[in-house]
Short mmCIF file of C-alpha atoms in Angstrom, two decimals:
data_model
loop_
_atom_site.label_atom_id
_atom_site.label_comp_id
_atom_site.label_asym_id
_atom_site.label_seq_id
_atom_site.Cartn_x
_atom_site.Cartn_y
_atom_site.Cartn_z
CA UNK A 1 11.07 -204.94 31.24
CA UNK A 2 13.52 -202.08 32.66
CA UNK A 3 10.66 -199.81 32.11
CA UNK A 4 7.87 -202.44 33.72
CA UNK A 5 10.32 -202.93 36.84
CA UNK A 6 10.73 -199.03 37.25
CA UNK A 7 6.75 -198.73 36.46
CA UNK A 8 6.22 -200.95 39.24
CA UNK A 9 8.10 -199.21 42.00
CA UNK A 10 6.24 -196.40 41.26
CA UNK A 11 3.32 -198.25 41.23
CA UNK A 12 4.05 -199.31 44.54
CA UNK A 13 4.39 -195.37 46.19
CA UNK A 14 8.31 -195.94 45.95
CA UNK A 15 8.53 -192.31 44.59
CA UNK A 16 10.11 -189.28 45.88
CA UNK A 17 13.60 -187.01 45.44
CA UNK A 18 17.12 -186.98 46.74
CA UNK A 19 20.07 -189.06 45.62
CA UNK A 20 22.71 -190.80 48.29
CA UNK A 21 26.28 -189.65 47.50
CA UNK A 22 29.48 -190.82 48.34
CA UNK A 23 31.17 -190.02 51.76
CA UNK A 24 33.88 -187.80 50.98
CA UNK A 25 36.88 -188.38 51.21
CA UNK A 26 36.24 -191.88 49.94
CA UNK A 27 38.64 -194.78 50.75
CA UNK A 28 39.99 -196.66 48.28
CA UNK A 29 37.67 -199.05 46.66
CA UNK A 30 38.24 -203.09 47.09
CA UNK A 31 38.29 -204.26 43.31
CA UNK A 32 37.24 -207.75 45.11
CA UNK A 33 35.21 -208.99 47.98
CA UNK A 34 37.44 -210.24 50.80
CA UNK A 35 38.97 -213.47 51.19
CA UNK A 36 36.73 -214.38 53.89
CA UNK A 37 33.47 -212.86 52.46
CA UNK A 38 34.12 -214.99 49.29
CA UNK A 39 34.55 -217.98 51.25
CA UNK A 40 31.90 -217.28 53.55
CA UNK A 41 29.50 -216.43 50.84
CA UNK A 42 30.20 -219.38 48.54
CA UNK A 43 29.39 -221.71 51.49
CA UNK A 44 26.29 -220.39 52.53
CA UNK A 45 24.98 -220.10 48.99
CA UNK A 46 26.22 -223.98 48.72
CA UNK A 47 24.37 -224.89 51.73
CA UNK A 48 21.18 -223.72 50.29
CA UNK A 49 22.06 -225.38 46.84
CA UNK A 50 23.38 -228.45 48.04
CA UNK A 51 23.27 -229.12 51.45
CA UNK A 52 26.65 -229.27 51.75
CA UNK A 53 28.46 -225.94 52.38
CA UNK A 54 32.13 -227.01 51.88
CA UNK A 55 32.91 -230.67 50.83
CA UNK A 56 34.48 -232.16 47.37
CA UNK A 57 31.00 -234.09 47.45
CA UNK A 58 29.56 -230.93 45.95
CA UNK A 59 31.58 -231.14 42.78
CA UNK A 60 29.62 -233.96 41.90
CA UNK A 61 26.39 -232.91 43.20
CA UNK A 62 23.28 -233.54 41.13
CA UNK A 63 19.45 -233.15 41.02
CA UNK A 64 16.56 -233.62 38.43
CA UNK A 65 13.65 -231.80 37.39
CA UNK A 66 11.70 -231.59 40.42
CA UNK A 67 12.51 -227.95 40.28
CA UNK A 68 12.18 -227.42 36.79
CA UNK A 69 15.15 -226.95 35.58
CA UNK A 70 15.71 -229.85 33.97
CA UNK A 71 19.11 -230.99 35.41
CA UNK A 72 21.38 -229.13 37.76
CA UNK A 73 24.74 -230.31 38.35
CA UNK A 74 27.80 -229.37 40.67
CA UNK A 75 28.87 -227.13 43.60
CA UNK A 76 26.34 -224.17 42.84
CA UNK A 77 24.05 -226.21 40.71
CA UNK A 78 24.31 -224.97 36.86
CA UNK A 79 21.66 -225.93 35.47
CA UNK A 80 19.55 -226.73 32.25
CA UNK A 81 16.59 -224.50 32.79
CA UNK A 82 18.43 -221.26 32.64
CA UNK A 83 21.32 -222.11 30.50
CA UNK A 84 24.08 -221.89 33.23
CA UNK A 85 25.04 -225.30 32.68
CA UNK A 86 26.28 -224.20 29.12
CA UNK A 87 28.99 -221.35 30.69
CA UNK A 88 30.34 -224.34 32.96
CA UNK A 89 30.59 -226.68 30.08
CA UNK A 90 32.32 -224.16 27.84
CA UNK A 91 34.90 -223.79 30.42
CA UNK A 92 36.55 -227.42 30.70
CA UNK A 93 39.05 -227.57 28.03
CA UNK A 94 38.49 -230.72 25.48
CA UNK A 95 35.22 -231.36 26.80
CA UNK A 96 34.19 -233.48 24.19
CA UNK A 97 36.99 -235.90 24.46
CA UNK A 98 36.78 -235.80 28.20
CA UNK A 99 33.06 -236.46 28.27
CA UNK A 100 33.29 -239.57 25.96
CA UNK A 101 35.22 -240.93 28.25
CA UNK A 102 33.58 -240.59 31.48
CA UNK A 103 30.36 -240.87 30.39
CA UNK A 104 30.70 -243.18 26.97
CA UNK A 105 26.98 -243.77 26.45
CA UNK A 106 25.99 -240.04 27.24
CA UNK A 107 28.61 -237.90 26.81
CA UNK A 108 27.69 -236.34 23.40
CA UNK A 109 24.00 -235.59 24.15
CA UNK A 110 25.30 -234.14 27.19
CA UNK A 111 27.79 -231.79 26.06
CA UNK A 112 25.42 -231.17 22.81
CA UNK A 113 22.68 -230.26 25.11
CA UNK A 114 24.23 -228.53 27.78
CA UNK A 115 25.04 -226.01 24.83
CA UNK A 116 21.93 -226.13 23.51
CA UNK A 117 19.93 -224.65 26.77
CA UNK A 118 22.06 -221.42 26.63
CA UNK A 119 19.58 -220.03 23.61
CA UNK A 120 15.79 -219.97 24.83
CA UNK A 121 15.00 -221.08 21.19
CA UNK A 122 16.25 -224.67 21.76
CA UNK A 123 16.43 -224.81 25.57
CA UNK A 124 12.72 -226.37 25.81
CA UNK A 125 14.66 -229.44 23.42
CA UNK A 126 17.46 -229.39 25.78
CA UNK A 127 15.08 -229.79 28.78
CA UNK A 128 13.43 -232.38 26.94
CA UNK A 129 16.32 -234.28 26.76
CA UNK A 130 17.32 -233.97 30.57
CA UNK A 131 13.93 -235.49 31.31
CA UNK A 132 14.36 -238.55 28.88
CA UNK A 133 17.21 -239.63 31.29
CA UNK A 134 14.92 -238.94 34.46
CA UNK A 135 11.46 -240.79 35.59
CA UNK A 136 9.73 -238.68 37.57
CA UNK A 137 12.32 -236.32 38.10
CA UNK A 138 14.54 -238.92 39.58
CA UNK A 139 18.27 -238.99 37.47
CA UNK A 140 18.11 -242.76 35.97
CA UNK A 141 21.22 -244.63 38.23
CA UNK A 142 22.75 -245.66 34.79
CA UNK A 143 23.39 -241.99 33.85
CA UNK A 144 23.87 -240.44 37.22
CA UNK A 145 27.18 -242.93 37.42
CA UNK A 146 28.31 -241.12 34.52
CA UNK A 147 27.29 -237.84 35.02
CA UNK A 148 29.11 -238.41 38.56
CA UNK A 149 32.31 -239.68 37.06
CA UNK A 150 32.55 -236.54 34.57
CA UNK A 151 31.62 -233.55 36.91
CA UNK A 152 34.16 -235.30 39.69
CA UNK A 153 36.92 -234.89 36.80
CA UNK A 154 39.90 -232.32 38.50
CA UNK A 155 39.53 -230.47 34.63
CA UNK A 156 35.22 -230.25 35.59
CA UNK A 157 36.42 -229.42 39.04
CA UNK A 158 38.81 -226.72 38.15
CA UNK A 159 36.27 -225.19 35.64
CA UNK A 160 33.33 -225.04 38.61
CA UNK A 161 35.87 -223.01 40.65
CA UNK A 162 36.65 -220.79 37.72
CA UNK A 163 33.22 -220.24 36.90
CA UNK A 164 32.47 -219.49 40.33
CA UNK A 165 35.19 -216.57 39.74
CA UNK A 166 32.35 -215.17 37.80
CA UNK A 167 29.83 -215.02 40.05
CA UNK A 168 32.02 -213.54 42.74
CA UNK A 169 33.19 -210.80 40.39
CA UNK A 170 29.85 -209.99 38.84
CA UNK A 171 28.38 -210.11 42.88
CA UNK A 172 30.55 -207.49 44.08
CA UNK A 173 30.24 -205.39 41.26
CA UNK A 174 26.64 -205.21 42.18
CA UNK A 175 27.37 -204.91 45.61
CA UNK A 176 29.46 -201.93 45.40
CA UNK A 177 27.35 -200.31 43.14
CA UNK A 178 24.31 -201.01 45.46
CA UNK A 179 26.46 -199.57 48.34
CA UNK A 180 27.62 -196.25 46.93
CA UNK A 181 24.61 -195.14 44.89
CA UNK A 182 21.84 -196.11 47.59
CA UNK A 183 23.62 -195.92 51.27
CA UNK A 184 26.37 -193.95 50.10
CA UNK A 185 29.23 -196.12 51.18
CA UNK A 186 32.02 -196.78 49.24
CA UNK A 187 32.29 -200.65 50.29
CA UNK A 188 29.20 -202.51 50.55
CA UNK A 189 28.38 -204.74 54.11
CA UNK A 190 29.03 -208.75 54.03
CA UNK A 191 25.23 -209.26 53.87
CA UNK A 192 25.12 -207.00 50.63
CA UNK A 193 27.79 -209.30 49.00
CA UNK A 194 26.39 -212.08 50.15
CA UNK A 195 22.85 -211.26 48.79
CA UNK A 196 23.96 -210.43 45.08
CA UNK A 197 26.18 -213.38 45.10
CA UNK A 198 23.15 -215.58 45.92
CA UNK A 199 21.46 -214.02 43.25
CA UNK A 200 23.89 -214.16 40.74
CA UNK A 201 24.26 -218.01 41.32
CA UNK A 202 20.59 -218.69 41.83
CA UNK A 203 19.25 -216.65 38.84
CA UNK A 204 22.36 -216.77 36.21
CA UNK A 205 22.76 -213.50 34.19
CA UNK A 206 19.29 -213.15 33.21
CA UNK A 207 17.94 -209.55 34.50
CA UNK A 208 21.21 -208.22 35.58
CA UNK A 209 20.39 -205.16 33.11
CA UNK A 210 17.14 -204.77 34.69
CA UNK A 211 18.68 -204.92 38.12
CA UNK A 212 20.96 -202.14 37.78
CA UNK A 213 18.25 -200.45 36.38
CA UNK A 214 16.10 -201.05 39.59
CA UNK A 215 19.37 -199.83 41.42
CA UNK A 216 19.43 -196.59 39.96
CA UNK A 217 15.96 -195.64 39.80
CA UNK A 218 15.86 -196.64 43.81
CA UNK A 219 18.55 -193.95 44.24
CA UNK A 220 16.65 -191.23 43.20
CA UNK A 221 14.37 -192.20 45.81
CA UNK A 222 13.88 -190.97 49.48
CA UNK A 223 15.80 -192.67 51.67
CA UNK A 224 13.52 -194.06 54.60
CA UNK A 225 10.05 -192.25 53.58
CA UNK A 226 9.89 -194.20 50.40
CA UNK A 227 12.49 -197.08 49.37
CA UNK A 228 10.95 -199.44 52.42
CA UNK A 229 8.82 -197.76 55.15
CA UNK A 230 5.87 -197.03 52.78
CA UNK A 231 6.45 -200.48 50.77
CA UNK A 232 6.52 -202.49 53.70
CA UNK A 233 3.57 -200.98 55.17
CA UNK A 234 1.09 -201.23 52.40
CA UNK A 235 -1.91 -203.92 52.13
CA UNK A 236 -0.38 -206.20 49.89
CA UNK A 237 3.00 -206.67 51.33
CA UNK A 238 1.41 -209.55 53.20
CA UNK A 239 0.79 -211.22 50.21
CA UNK A 240 4.71 -210.38 48.98
CA UNK A 241 6.15 -211.51 51.58
CA UNK A 242 4.61 -215.06 50.87
CA UNK A 243 4.16 -215.87 47.08
CA UNK A 244 3.95 -212.22 45.52
CA UNK A 245 1.09 -212.79 43.41
CA UNK A 246 -1.18 -215.27 46.11
CA UNK A 247 -3.19 -213.97 48.73
CA UNK A 248 -1.32 -215.82 51.52
CA UNK A 249 -2.39 -215.27 55.29
CA UNK A 250 0.86 -214.11 56.88
CA UNK A 251 1.28 -216.73 59.71
CA UNK A 252 4.01 -219.46 60.96
CA UNK A 253 2.38 -222.71 59.27
CA UNK A 254 1.63 -225.17 61.99
CA UNK A 255 1.53 -228.30 59.73
CA UNK A 256 4.40 -229.89 58.29
CA UNK A 257 6.49 -228.83 55.80
CA UNK A 258 5.63 -230.42 52.35
CA UNK A 259 7.90 -230.22 49.44
CA UNK A 260 9.53 -228.86 46.70
CA UNK A 261 6.81 -225.68 45.43
CA UNK A 262 4.39 -226.27 48.51
CA UNK A 263 7.54 -226.26 50.66
CA UNK A 264 8.87 -222.94 49.15
CA UNK A 265 5.37 -221.67 50.16
CA UNK A 266 5.59 -223.21 53.66
CA UNK A 267 8.67 -221.04 53.97
CA UNK A 268 7.26 -218.25 52.65
CA UNK A 269 4.48 -217.94 55.18
CA UNK A 270 7.07 -218.53 57.89
CA UNK A 271 9.27 -215.74 56.58
CA UNK A 272 6.81 -213.41 56.40
CA UNK A 273 5.78 -213.49 60.00
CA UNK A 274 9.34 -213.91 61.08
CA UNK A 275 10.57 -210.50 58.63
CA UNK A 276 7.45 -208.66 59.78
CA UNK A 277 7.85 -208.86 63.60
CA UNK A 278 11.75 -208.41 62.78
CA UNK A 279 10.89 -205.01 61.07
CA UNK A 280 8.08 -204.16 63.65
CA UNK A 281 10.51 -204.41 66.62
CA UNK A 282 13.25 -202.46 64.99
CA UNK A 283 15.80 -205.25 64.22
CA UNK A 284 16.24 -204.72 60.57
CA UNK A 285 18.10 -201.22 58.95
CA UNK A 286 16.70 -198.84 56.47
CA UNK A 287 19.28 -200.60 54.06
CA UNK A 288 18.04 -204.44 54.77
CA UNK A 289 14.67 -203.59 54.11
CA UNK A 290 15.44 -201.79 50.91
CA UNK A 291 16.72 -205.30 49.98
CA UNK A 292 13.81 -206.72 50.70
CA UNK A 293 12.36 -204.45 48.09
CA UNK A 294 14.78 -204.96 45.43
CA UNK A 295 14.77 -208.97 46.05
CA UNK A 296 10.47 -208.48 45.62
CA UNK A 297 10.80 -206.56 42.48
CA UNK A 298 13.18 -209.18 41.06
CA UNK A 299 10.82 -211.99 42.38
CA UNK A 300 7.82 -210.70 41.30
CA UNK A 301 8.77 -211.05 37.50
CA UNK A 302 9.46 -215.01 37.73
CA UNK A 303 7.15 -217.61 38.06
CA UNK A 304 5.33 -217.73 41.36
CA UNK A 305 6.95 -221.19 41.97
CA UNK A 306 10.46 -219.81 41.18
CA UNK A 307 9.76 -216.48 42.57
CA UNK A 308 8.90 -217.84 45.80
CA UNK A 309 12.07 -219.74 46.40
CA UNK A 310 14.28 -216.44 45.25
CA UNK A 311 12.68 -214.06 47.51
CA UNK A 312 12.88 -216.62 50.53
CA UNK A 313 16.75 -216.97 50.19
CA UNK A 314 17.13 -213.11 49.40
CA UNK A 315 15.35 -211.90 52.14
CA UNK A 316 17.44 -214.05 54.44
CA UNK A 317 20.71 -212.74 52.95
CA UNK A 318 19.00 -209.26 53.29
CA UNK A 319 17.76 -209.58 57.07
CA UNK A 320 20.12 -212.59 58.23
CA UNK A 321 17.51 -214.92 58.92
CA UNK A 322 15.14 -216.61 57.87
CA UNK A 323 13.96 -219.85 55.90
CA UNK A 324 14.74 -220.91 52.58
CA UNK A 325 14.67 -224.51 51.12
CA UNK A 326 13.48 -226.19 54.02
CA UNK A 327 16.14 -224.56 56.38
CA UNK A 328 15.63 -222.28 59.02
CA UNK A 329 19.06 -220.14 59.27
CA UNK A 330 20.00 -217.55 61.70
CA UNK A 331 23.67 -216.14 59.87
CA UNK A 332 23.33 -212.53 62.07
CA UNK A 333 26.31 -213.84 64.39
CA UNK A 334 28.30 -214.78 61.44
CA UNK A 335 27.44 -211.47 59.60
CA UNK A 336 28.64 -209.59 62.02
CA UNK A 337 31.79 -211.63 63.11
CA UNK A 338 32.50 -211.34 58.72
CA UNK A 339 31.92 -207.63 59.27
CA UNK A 340 34.55 -207.79 62.04
CA UNK A 341 37.40 -209.20 59.72
CA UNK A 342 36.72 -212.65 61.20
CA UNK A 343 36.52 -216.10 59.03
CA UNK A 344 33.74 -218.38 59.72
CA UNK A 345 33.99 -222.29 59.20
CA UNK A 346 31.62 -224.82 57.01
CA UNK A 347 30.46 -226.28 60.57
CA UNK A 348 29.59 -222.35 61.58
CA UNK A 349 27.54 -222.30 58.44
CA UNK A 350 25.92 -225.22 58.49
CA UNK A 351 25.24 -224.45 62.65
CA UNK A 352 23.47 -221.55 62.03
CA UNK A 353 20.85 -223.67 60.22
CA UNK A 354 18.27 -226.42 61.09
CA UNK A 355 15.29 -228.23 60.00
CA UNK A 356 11.92 -225.92 60.58
CA UNK A 357 9.71 -227.10 63.12
CA UNK A 358 5.50 -226.25 62.89
CA UNK A 359 4.40 -223.12 64.87
CA UNK A 360 8.42 -222.17 65.21
CA UNK A 361 9.36 -221.50 61.63
#
């Protein structure tokens, strides 16, 4: 897979020489994101995942199979489709006993199939079970009541917090590698950390090695001339900014946004126009555009439905503005505040987003 990604980059014309070097003398490198950054990125991703940036209610959030992930639960939507639910289950002490009390009818199966989802060979069976407790992607009320009780248990909420720490650490490692290797900076910007945090949450642990390999490859390309400018000017970029594998016109839709997969394409059409305008007017910096390249390369290998949504979300963090999951967000002011050492509130995060409007994005 890593070889494919590198080959894809070369096919897009991302070739050259030169390697960005760390700034000398380099200041001490932080081993973890600043607390305000960790909190803000969490709130932004939770808003996209659950519609609630910060609330006890996010711990008991659940979604059915309409997104093809089988069943997604909790503050960061651990799911069966990618097997991330298994990691959450494994963090809960005495999970079988707790599940038997909170979920007397479904607890044993829930724990069993959650663990089975980790292995790609048994994931299909686990997904089939999640669909047996739903109807047309809607979770049955009886199962939902039991699951809510389980997710709201203090031990499970604590496990969710512990699991998030893993995402934060992994995202910080990726962001610092990106910043040091490609930008010559010992510390990432907030947008870069938020980008990798959202990628880590949405995509789980899959493709981490490939992402690191692509970063290493991009670090050998000549900055400014081939890492972003050539890429965004190519003929197929119009399709890339929308659906990656489908030729769709780059224009903000004039009709009402539909739901699910078609809604992601609606968002992508608007993003295509928004990001091209930002690039054309000089609103974006080269590092922002390079994050868009990385987002494209990662999204390209996914299914069309998953790829479009992933690219919308990562593009939002790369540029600070865009549409994702039916929300039009402008985080640029919050990014600047966080870069200046300030904190942001859940209300500020929510206030930076609104429902998209036809013709306006």
